[in-house]
Short mmCIF file of C-alpha atoms in Angstrom, two decimals:
data_model
loop_
_atom_site.label_atom_id
_atom_site.label_comp_id
_atom_site.label_asym_id
_atom_site.label_seq_id
_atom_site.Cartn_x
_atom_site.Cartn_y
_atom_site.Cartn_z
CA MET A 1 -9.93 0.38 9.07
CA ASP A 2 -9.00 -1.36 6.59
CA ILE A 3 -5.45 -0.37 5.20
CA ALA A 4 -3.85 -0.95 1.85
CA LEU A 5 0.22 -0.20 2.63
CA LEU A 6 2.64 0.14 -0.81
CA GLU A 7 6.12 0.05 -0.24
CA ASP A 8 8.60 -2.05 -2.02
CA ASN A 9 10.78 -2.03 1.13
CA PRO A 10 10.37 -5.29 2.99
CA ALA A 11 11.66 -3.87 6.96
CA ASP A 12 9.93 -0.85 6.11
CA ALA A 13 6.69 -2.56 5.22
CA ARG A 14 6.75 -4.78 7.91
CA LEU A 15 7.69 -2.46 11.01
CA ILE A 16 4.75 0.23 9.43
CA LYS A 17 2.18 -2.91 9.09
CA LEU A 18 2.94 -3.92 12.94
CA HIS A 19 2.54 -0.18 14.15
CA LEU A 20 -0.91 -0.37 12.31
CA GLU A 21 -2.08 -3.41 13.47
CA SER A 22 -1.02 -2.84 17.17
CA SER A 23 -3.21 -0.44 16.82
CA GLY A 24 -6.08 -2.41 15.85
CA HIS A 25 -6.32 -1.97 12.16
CA ASN A 26 -5.95 -4.03 8.94
CA CYS A 27 -3.12 -3.53 7.28
CA GLU A 28 -2.72 -5.44 3.48
CA ILE A 29 1.04 -4.98 1.71
CA PHE A 30 1.43 -3.92 -1.91
CA ASN A 31 5.33 -4.17 -2.96
CA THR A 32 4.73 -3.29 -6.89
CA GLY A 33 2.19 -0.83 -8.44
CA ALA A 34 1.29 -3.54 -10.26
CA SER A 35 -0.09 -5.80 -7.80
CA PHE A 36 -1.57 -2.71 -5.66
CA LYS A 37 -3.30 -1.77 -8.98
CA GLU A 38 -5.59 -5.71 -8.74
CA ASP A 39 -6.03 -5.82 -5.60
CA PHE A 40 -7.57 -1.85 -5.60
CA LYS A 41 -9.73 -3.00 -8.28
CA ASN A 42 -11.60 -5.96 -6.41
CA GLN A 43 -10.92 -4.20 -2.67
CA ASP A 44 -11.77 -1.18 -0.78
CA HIS A 45 -10.26 0.54 1.64
CA ASP A 46 -9.92 3.05 4.18
CA LEU A 47 -7.01 4.59 3.94
CA VAL A 48 -3.75 3.89 1.66
CA ILE A 49 -0.28 4.42 2.08
CA ILE A 50 1.93 4.88 -1.16
CA ASP A 51 5.67 5.06 -1.13
CA TRP A 52 6.75 7.28 -3.50
CA GLU A 53 9.48 5.78 -5.42
CA LEU A 54 8.41 1.85 -6.33
CA PRO A 55 10.26 -0.67 -8.88
CA ASP A 56 7.71 -0.55 -11.37
CA THR A 57 6.33 2.98 -11.39
CA SER A 58 6.31 6.08 -9.31
CA GLY A 59 4.00 6.39 -6.34
CA ASP A 60 2.67 9.30 -8.07
CA ASP A 61 1.54 7.16 -11.22
CA VAL A 62 -0.24 5.00 -8.53
CA LEU A 63 -1.92 8.09 -7.25
CA HIS A 64 -2.90 10.07 -10.47
CA TRP A 65 -4.30 5.91 -11.51
#
């Protein structure tokens, strides 16, 4: 499964990625809503995990986008 992780806390992102990849999934980390949106225009993901509090937007705004 190809997973996009939108998480601005580096420690949390690394831990989540570690667990997902140890379970056989691919995980790409994004630390801002802008970087996530830019990638999402060109890339398909099977699952998206969104943090609600981001430095440039809210997870809710990203979800509505």
